[in-house]
Amino acid sequence: MEEQTIRPYKWRDHIRSRPAMYIGQLNFYGYKQIVEYLFEEILEDALENPVFEITFLPENSFTIQITNTDTKKMLIRLKKLQKTDDQLSNLGLALFIVLNANATITVHDLPSIVIFHKQDNSFGFAASTSQETEKSIILTAKLDQEIFTDLELVYDQINPFLRQFAYLNPSLKIISTDKTTEELQRNVFYYPKGIFQQLDYYISQQAYGGTFMRVDIEAEINEYFYKIGISYSNIWPDKSVIKTYAGNIETYLGGSYKDGILEGLILAIRKIAEKENATILINKKLAKEQLIIIAAVSGADFIFKGSIRRELGMPKLKKDVKKLVYEETTNYFNSNPEVKEKIIHLFKKWPEYDFEN
């Protein structure tokens, strides 16, 4: 096989020439990836109770004002972006700057204002004396139609992503305002209890509402922090829901986290049935029929299966989660005998009737 020579791209040129390598599709899904990477990076430097205030403007323009974050760390990130070698760092900021038109980042780092601006494919700093009374970061940009040729930034399409990001980051408040039309819209996404409030929402959306079992689990194991909300409905729900997240990524193809939760729950139900001398029939399919689970895990170095990063492949994590859920739900059943009775009844194997006799 002939040896190939790889051209040494500058990082900005490489992103610009191969955007799909970084964000997947050049559509709304891909644009959400840019915003997600950017938000995650900014949150790394956040102080207590950060606020992201996003305003959508006509002609696919928008501003993002960030308060309660470390402005000095943002300046360090921006200075790194001036490097011209192939070593790419601060991917979120890089994608935001390169894949948007007219991108500007203004850092109110008292007593100065520092402006990092993009003009064509060049970047530079400008500075002035600040009159601001609060440290903040303001990002402004316009959708680059050369890259996202058929995309429009539609307010109602963006808000579900913003809401979900707020569920997964409980300290964060996101304020979303639409000024693209004369009909002003504004939404505030702030969920101090995180995904447990999302579970509340899904329970409330069932036609008959209510739940006879609710377990909220929080634990830290081997540098991973777990939040797992489990609920069984009083009656057959309109639709069972199981949502698992690794960081801010929804693992909708399942994998280690989802499997660990289900296996731990099923094991706990089997064990309590054995102690009550009850014969039950339960497997993953049956266990999910009246079940709602919302679960998130945060930490570093997640391992995914496949190129789209939507299935977690971490056997050790699965083992830890299975043990955690088994222990927590077993304790819950033992402390709530009426729930234990209902769970056993739900999966009880009834004798077959001989209708001929």
CSV table of C-alpha atoms in Angstrom, one decimal:
chain,number,residue,atom,x,y,z
A,1,MET,CA,0.0,0.0,0.0
A,2,GLU,CA,1.4,3.4,-1.0
A,3,GLU,CA,2.2,5.7,1.9
A,4,GLN,CA,0.0,8.7,2.1
A,5,THR,CA,1.2,12.2,3.0
A,6,ILE,CA,-1.1,14.1,5.3
A,7,ARG,CA,-1.3,17.9,4.8
A,8,PRO,CA,-0.6,19.8,8.1
A,9,TYR,CA,-3.8,21.9,8.5
A,10,LYS,CA,-4.2,24.7,10.9
A,11,TRP,CA,-7.0,23.8,13.3
A,12,ARG,CA,-9.3,26.6,12.0
A,13,ASP,CA,-8.8,25.5,8.4
A,14,HIS,CA,-9.4,21.9,9.3
A,15,ILE,CA,-12.7,22.6,11.0
A,16,ARG,CA,-13.8,24.9,8.2
A,17,SER,CA,-13.0,22.3,5.5
A,18,ARG,CA,-14.4,19.3,7.3
A,19,PRO,CA,-17.2,20.5,9.7
A,20,ALA,CA,-19.1,17.2,9.6
A,21,MET,CA,-16.1,15.5,11.2
A,22,TYR,CA,-16.6,17.6,14.3
A,23,ILE,CA,-20.4,18.0,14.5
A,24,GLY,CA,-21.9,15.2,12.4
A,25,GLN,CA,-24.7,16.5,10.2
A,26,LEU,CA,-24.8,20.0,8.8
A,27,ASN,CA,-28.3,20.5,10.0
A,28,PHE,CA,-30.1,21.4,13.3
A,29,TYR,CA,-28.7,18.3,15.0
A,30,GLY,CA,-25.1,19.4,14.1
A,31,TYR,CA,-25.7,22.9,15.2
A,32,LYS,CA,-26.9,21.7,18.6
A,33,GLN,CA,-23.6,19.9,18.9
A,34,ILE,CA,-21.8,23.3,18.6
A,35,VAL,CA,-24.0,24.8,21.3
A,36,GLU,CA,-23.6,21.7,23.5
A,37,TYR,CA,-19.8,21.7,23.3
A,38,LEU,CA,-19.7,25.5,23.9
A,39,PHE,CA,-22.0,25.3,27.0
A,40,GLU,CA,-20.0,22.4,28.5
A,41,GLU,CA,-16.8,24.3,28.1
A,42,ILE,CA,-18.2,27.5,29.7
A,43,LEU,CA,-19.6,25.5,32.6
A,44,GLU,CA,-16.1,24.1,33.4
A,45,ASP,CA,-15.2,27.7,34.4
A,46,ALA,CA,-18.6,28.5,36.1
A,47,LEU,CA,-18.9,30.0,39.6
A,48,GLU,CA,-21.9,29.4,41.8
A,49,ASN,CA,-25.3,29.5,40.0
A,50,PRO,CA,-24.2,30.5,36.4
A,51,VAL,CA,-26.8,32.1,34.1
A,52,PHE,CA,-26.9,31.7,30.3
A,53,GLU,CA,-29.2,34.4,28.7
A,54,ILE,CA,-29.8,33.6,25.1
A,55,THR,CA,-31.6,36.1,22.8
A,56,PHE,CA,-32.6,35.0,19.2
A,57,LEU,CA,-32.6,37.9,16.7
A,58,PRO,CA,-33.8,38.3,13.1
A,59,GLU,CA,-31.7,36.9,10.2
A,60,ASN,CA,-30.4,33.9,12.2
A,61,SER,CA,-28.5,36.0,14.7
A,62,PHE,CA,-28.3,35.6,18.4
A,63,THR,CA,-26.5,36.7,21.6
A,64,ILE,CA,-25.5,34.7,24.7
A,65,GLN,CA,-24.7,36.5,27.9
A,66,ILE,CA,-23.0,34.5,30.5
A,67,THR,CA,-22.8,35.6,34.2
A,68,ASN,CA,-21.3,34.0,37.2
A,69,THR,CA,-18.3,32.5,35.4
A,70,ASP,CA,-14.6,33.0,35.7
A,71,THR,CA,-13.7,35.7,33.1
A,72,LYS,CA,-10.0,35.2,33.6
A,73,LYS,CA,-10.2,31.6,32.5
A,74,MET,CA,-12.2,32.6,29.4
A,75,LEU,CA,-9.4,35.0,28.4
A,76,ILE,CA,-6.9,32.1,28.8
A,77,ARG,CA,-9.0,29.9,26.5
A,78,LEU,CA,-9.3,32.7,23.9
A,79,LYS,CA,-5.5,33.3,23.9
A,80,LYS,CA,-5.0,29.6,23.2
A,81,LEU,CA,-7.1,29.9,20.1
A,82,GLN,CA,-4.6,32.2,18.6
A,83,LYS,CA,-2.1,29.3,18.2
A,84,THR,CA,-1.6,28.2,14.6
A,85,ASP,CA,-0.4,24.6,15.2
A,86,ASP,CA,-2.4,21.5,14.8
A,87,GLN,CA,-3.0,21.0,18.6
A,88,LEU,CA,-6.7,21.7,19.0
A,89,SER,CA,-8.0,22.7,22.5
A,90,ASN,CA,-11.1,24.5,23.6
A,91,LEU,CA,-13.2,22.7,20.9
A,92,GLY,CA,-16.5,24.4,21.9
A,93,LEU,CA,-15.1,27.9,21.4
A,94,ALA,CA,-13.3,26.9,18.3
A,95,LEU,CA,-16.4,25.5,16.7
A,96,PHE,CA,-18.5,28.5,17.7
A,97,ILE,CA,-16.0,30.9,16.2
A,98,VAL,CA,-15.2,29.0,13.0
A,99,LEU,CA,-18.7,27.7,12.1
A,100,ASN,CA,-20.6,30.9,12.7
A,101,ALA,CA,-20.4,34.2,10.8
A,102,ASN,CA,-19.6,37.5,12.5
A,103,ALA,CA,-18.6,35.7,15.8
A,104,THR,CA,-17.5,38.0,18.6
A,105,ILE,CA,-16.8,37.2,22.2
A,106,THR,CA,-16.7,40.2,24.6
A,107,VAL,CA,-15.3,39.6,28.1
A,108,HIS,CA,-16.1,42.1,30.7
A,109,ASP,CA,-13.2,41.5,32.9
A,110,LEU,CA,-13.2,44.5,35.2
A,111,PRO,CA,-11.7,47.0,34.8
A,112,SER,CA,-11.3,46.2,31.1
A,113,ILE,CA,-13.4,44.9,28.2
A,114,VAL,CA,-11.6,42.5,26.0
A,115,ILE,CA,-13.1,41.6,22.6
A,116,PHE,CA,-12.2,38.6,20.6
A,117,HIS,CA,-13.5,39.0,17.1
A,118,LYS,CA,-13.6,37.0,13.9
A,119,GLN,CA,-13.2,38.7,10.5
A,120,ASP,CA,-13.3,36.4,7.6
A,121,ASN,CA,-10.9,33.7,8.8
A,122,SER,CA,-8.7,35.9,10.9
A,123,PHE,CA,-9.0,36.4,14.7
A,124,GLY,CA,-7.9,39.3,16.9
A,125,PHE,CA,-8.2,41.1,20.2
A,126,ALA,CA,-9.3,44.6,21.0
A,127,ALA,CA,-9.5,46.2,24.5
A,128,SER,CA,-11.1,49.2,26.1
A,129,THR,CA,-11.9,50.6,29.5
A,130,SER,CA,-14.9,48.9,31.1
A,131,GLN,CA,-18.0,50.8,32.5
A,132,GLU,CA,-19.7,47.5,33.4
A,133,THR,CA,-20.7,46.9,37.1
A,134,GLU,CA,-20.7,43.1,36.6
A,135,LYS,CA,-18.2,40.6,35.2
A,136,SER,CA,-19.8,38.8,32.2
A,137,ILE,CA,-19.2,37.2,28.8
A,138,ILE,CA,-21.2,38.1,25.8
A,139,LEU,CA,-21.1,36.0,22.6
A,140,THR,CA,-22.7,37.2,19.4
A,141,ALA,CA,-22.9,35.5,16.1
A,142,LYS,CA,-24.9,34.8,13.0
A,143,LEU,CA,-25.6,31.4,11.4
A,144,ASP,CA,-23.1,30.8,8.6
A,145,GLN,CA,-25.3,30.0,5.6
A,146,GLU,CA,-22.3,28.8,3.6
A,147,ILE,CA,-22.1,25.8,5.9
A,148,PHE,CA,-25.7,25.4,7.1
A,149,THR,CA,-27.3,26.2,3.8
A,150,ASP,CA,-30.8,25.1,4.6
A,151,LEU,CA,-31.0,25.7,8.3
A,152,GLU,CA,-33.1,28.3,10.1
A,153,LEU,CA,-32.7,28.9,13.9
A,154,VAL,CA,-36.3,28.3,15.0
A,155,TYR,CA,-37.0,29.2,18.6
A,156,ASP,CA,-39.5,26.4,19.3
A,157,GLN,CA,-37.0,23.8,18.0
A,158,ILE,CA,-34.1,25.1,20.1
A,159,ASN,CA,-36.0,25.3,23.4
A,160,PRO,CA,-36.4,21.5,24.0
A,161,PHE,CA,-32.6,21.2,23.8
A,162,LEU,CA,-32.1,24.1,26.2
A,163,ARG,CA,-34.6,22.6,28.7
A,164,GLN,CA,-32.9,19.2,28.6
A,165,PHE,CA,-29.5,20.8,29.1
A,166,ALA,CA,-30.9,22.6,32.2
A,167,TYR,CA,-32.3,19.4,33.6
A,168,LEU,CA,-28.8,17.8,33.3
A,169,ASN,CA,-27.0,20.8,34.9
A,170,PRO,CA,-29.0,21.7,38.0
A,171,SER,CA,-27.0,24.7,39.0
A,172,LEU,CA,-27.5,26.4,35.7
A,173,LYS,CA,-30.3,28.8,34.8
A,174,ILE,CA,-31.0,29.3,31.1
A,175,ILE,CA,-33.1,32.3,30.0
A,176,SER,CA,-34.3,32.0,26.4
A,177,THR,CA,-35.9,35.0,24.6
A,178,ASP,CA,-37.2,35.2,21.0
A,179,LYS,CA,-37.0,38.6,19.3
A,180,THR,CA,-37.3,37.2,15.7
A,181,THR,CA,-40.9,38.4,15.5
A,182,GLU,CA,-43.1,41.0,17.1
A,183,GLU,CA,-44.6,38.3,19.3
A,184,LEU,CA,-42.1,38.3,22.2
A,185,GLN,CA,-41.5,35.0,23.8
A,186,ARG,CA,-39.4,34.2,26.9
A,187,ASN,CA,-38.7,31.0,28.8
A,188,VAL,CA,-36.7,30.3,31.9
A,189,PHE,CA,-35.2,26.8,32.4
A,190,TYR,CA,-34.0,26.2,35.9
A,191,TYR,CA,-34.3,22.9,37.7
A,192,PRO,CA,-32.4,22.7,41.0
A,193,LYS,CA,-33.4,19.1,41.5
A,194,GLY,CA,-32.2,18.2,38.0
A,195,ILE,CA,-33.5,15.0,36.3
A,196,PHE,CA,-35.8,14.3,39.3
A,197,GLN,CA,-37.9,17.2,38.2
A,198,GLN,CA,-37.9,15.8,34.7
A,199,LEU,CA,-39.3,12.5,36.2
A,200,ASP,CA,-42.0,14.6,37.9
A,201,TYR,CA,-42.9,16.0,34.5
A,202,TYR,CA,-43.2,12.6,32.8
A,203,ILE,CA,-45.3,11.2,35.7
A,204,SER,CA,-47.7,14.2,35.4
A,205,GLN,CA,-48.1,13.6,31.6
A,206,GLN,CA,-49.6,10.1,32.1
A,207,ALA,CA,-53.3,10.0,31.4
A,208,TYR,CA,-54.2,8.8,34.9
A,209,GLY,CA,-51.2,10.3,36.6
A,210,GLY,CA,-49.8,9.1,39.9
A,211,THR,CA,-47.3,6.5,40.9
A,212,PHE,CA,-47.3,3.8,43.5
A,213,MET,CA,-43.5,3.5,43.5
A,214,ARG,CA,-40.9,6.3,43.4
A,215,VAL,CA,-37.2,5.9,44.1
A,216,ASP,CA,-34.7,8.7,43.7
A,217,ILE,CA,-31.1,7.5,43.9
A,218,GLU,CA,-28.0,9.7,44.2
A,219,ALA,CA,-24.5,8.2,44.7
A,220,GLU,CA,-20.9,8.6,43.8
A,221,ILE,CA,-19.0,5.4,42.8
A,222,ASN,CA,-15.4,5.3,41.4
A,223,GLU,CA,-15.5,9.1,40.5
A,224,TYR,CA,-18.9,8.8,38.6
A,225,PHE,CA,-21.9,10.6,40.1
A,226,TYR,CA,-25.2,8.9,39.5
A,227,LYS,CA,-28.8,10.3,39.6
A,228,ILE,CA,-31.4,7.7,39.0
A,229,GLY,CA,-35.2,8.3,39.2
A,230,ILE,CA,-37.4,5.2,39.0
A,231,SER,CA,-41.2,5.1,39.0
A,232,TYR,CA,-44.0,2.6,38.5
A,233,SER,CA,-47.4,3.9,37.4
A,234,ASN,CA,-50.6,3.1,39.2
A,235,ILE,CA,-52.1,2.0,35.9
A,236,TRP,CA,-50.8,1.2,32.4
A,237,PRO,CA,-49.2,4.4,31.2
A,238,ASP,CA,-49.8,5.9,27.8
A,239,LYS,CA,-46.1,5.2,27.1
A,240,SER,CA,-43.3,3.8,29.2
A,241,VAL,CA,-40.2,6.1,29.3
A,242,ILE,CA,-36.6,5.2,29.9
A,243,LYS,CA,-34.1,8.0,29.3
A,244,THR,CA,-30.4,7.7,30.2
A,245,TYR,CA,-27.7,10.3,29.9
A,246,ALA,CA,-23.9,10.2,30.0
A,247,GLY,CA,-22.8,13.7,30.7
A,248,ASN,CA,-25.1,15.7,28.4
A,249,ILE,CA,-25.4,12.9,25.8
A,250,GLU,CA,-28.6,10.9,25.7
A,251,THR,CA,-27.7,7.3,25.3
A,252,TYR,CA,-30.9,6.4,23.5
A,253,LEU,CA,-29.4,3.2,22.1
A,254,GLY,CA,-29.0,1.9,25.6
A,255,GLY,CA,-25.9,0.2,26.7
A,256,SER,CA,-24.2,-0.2,30.1
A,257,TYR,CA,-26.1,2.4,32.1
A,258,LYS,CA,-29.6,1.4,31.0
A,259,ASP,CA,-28.8,-2.3,31.3
A,260,GLY,CA,-27.3,-1.9,34.8
A,261,ILE,CA,-30.4,-0.1,36.1
A,262,LEU,CA,-32.8,-2.6,34.7
A,263,GLU,CA,-30.9,-5.6,35.8
A,264,GLY,CA,-30.5,-4.2,39.3
A,265,LEU,CA,-34.2,-3.4,39.5
A,266,ILE,CA,-35.2,-6.9,38.2
A,267,LEU,CA,-32.8,-8.6,40.7
A,268,ALA,CA,-34.3,-6.7,43.6
A,269,ILE,CA,-37.9,-7.6,42.6
A,270,ARG,CA,-36.9,-11.3,42.2
A,271,LYS,CA,-35.3,-11.4,45.6
A,272,ILE,CA,-38.2,-9.9,47.5
A,273,ALA,CA,-40.6,-12.3,45.7
A,274,GLU,CA,-38.4,-15.2,46.8
A,275,LYS,CA,-38.5,-14.1,50.4
A,276,GLU,CA,-42.3,-13.9,50.2
A,277,ASN,CA,-42.5,-17.3,48.5
A,278,ALA,CA,-44.2,-15.7,45.5
A,279,THR,CA,-43.8,-17.0,42.0
A,280,ILE,CA,-43.3,-14.1,39.5
A,281,LEU,CA,-42.6,-13.7,35.9
A,282,ILE,CA,-40.3,-10.9,35.0
A,283,ASN,CA,-37.8,-9.9,32.3
A,284,LYS,CA,-36.6,-6.7,30.8
A,285,LYS,CA,-39.6,-6.5,28.5
A,286,LEU,CA,-42.1,-7.0,31.2
A,287,ALA,CA,-40.3,-4.8,33.7
A,288,LYS,CA,-40.5,-1.8,31.4
A,289,GLU,CA,-44.3,-2.0,30.8
A,290,GLN,CA,-45.4,0.4,33.6
A,291,LEU,CA,-42.0,1.9,34.2
A,292,ILE,CA,-40.5,5.4,33.9
A,293,ILE,CA,-36.8,5.9,34.4
A,294,ILE,CA,-34.8,9.1,34.1
A,295,ALA,CA,-31.1,8.7,34.9
A,296,ALA,CA,-27.9,10.7,34.4
A,297,VAL,CA,-24.3,9.9,35.1
A,298,SER,CA,-21.6,12.5,35.2
A,299,GLY,CA,-17.8,12.0,35.1
A,300,ALA,CA,-14.9,11.7,32.7
A,301,ASP,CA,-13.8,9.3,30.1
A,302,PHE,CA,-17.0,7.8,29.0
A,303,ILE,CA,-16.6,4.9,26.5
A,304,PHE,CA,-19.2,4.7,23.7
A,305,LYS,CA,-20.0,2.0,21.2
A,306,GLY,CA,-20.3,3.1,17.5
A,307,SER,CA,-19.5,6.4,15.8
A,308,ILE,CA,-22.6,8.3,16.9
A,309,ARG,CA,-21.9,8.0,20.7
A,310,ARG,CA,-25.4,7.0,21.8
A,311,GLU,CA,-24.7,3.7,23.4
A,312,LEU,CA,-22.5,3.3,26.5
A,313,GLY,CA,-20.0,0.4,26.5
A,314,MET,CA,-18.6,0.3,30.1
A,315,PRO,CA,-18.9,-3.1,31.8
A,316,LYS,CA,-17.5,-1.9,35.1
A,317,LEU,CA,-20.0,1.0,35.2
A,318,LYS,CA,-22.8,-1.5,34.5
A,319,LYS,CA,-21.7,-3.7,37.3
A,320,ASP,CA,-21.6,-0.7,39.8
A,321,VAL,CA,-25.0,0.5,38.7
A,322,LYS,CA,-26.6,-2.9,39.0
A,323,LYS,CA,-25.3,-3.3,42.5
A,324,LEU,CA,-26.4,0.3,43.4
A,325,VAL,CA,-29.9,0.0,42.1
A,326,TYR,CA,-30.4,-3.5,43.6
A,327,GLU,CA,-29.4,-2.3,47.1
A,328,GLU,CA,-31.3,1.0,47.0
A,329,THR,CA,-34.6,-0.5,45.6
A,330,THR,CA,-34.3,-3.5,48.0
A,331,ASN,CA,-34.0,-1.1,51.0
A,332,TYR,CA,-37.0,0.9,49.6
A,333,PHE,CA,-39.2,-2.3,49.3
A,334,ASN,CA,-38.3,-3.3,52.8
A,335,SER,CA,-39.2,0.1,54.1
A,336,ASN,CA,-42.5,0.3,52.1
A,337,PRO,CA,-44.3,-3.1,52.5
A,338,GLU,CA,-47.4,-1.9,50.7
A,339,VAL,CA,-45.2,-1.1,47.6
A,340,LYS,CA,-43.5,-4.4,47.9
A,341,GLU,CA,-46.9,-6.2,47.9
A,342,LYS,CA,-48.0,-4.2,44.8
A,343,ILE,CA,-44.8,-5.0,42.9
A,344,ILE,CA,-45.1,-8.7,43.6
A,345,HIS,CA,-48.7,-8.6,42.5
A,346,LEU,CA,-47.7,-6.8,39.3
A,347,PHE,CA,-45.4,-9.6,38.2
A,348,LYS,CA,-47.2,-12.5,39.9
A,349,LYS,CA,-47.4,-15.6,37.8
A,350,TRP,CA,-51.1,-16.6,37.9
A,351,PRO,CA,-52.1,-20.3,37.4
A,352,GLU,CA,-53.5,-21.2,34.1
A,353,TYR,CA,-57.2,-22.0,34.1
A,354,ASP,CA,-58.7,-25.0,32.5
A,355,PHE,CA,-61.8,-23.6,30.9
A,356,GLU,CA,-63.0,-27.0,29.6
A,357,ASN,CA,-63.6,-28.3,33.2
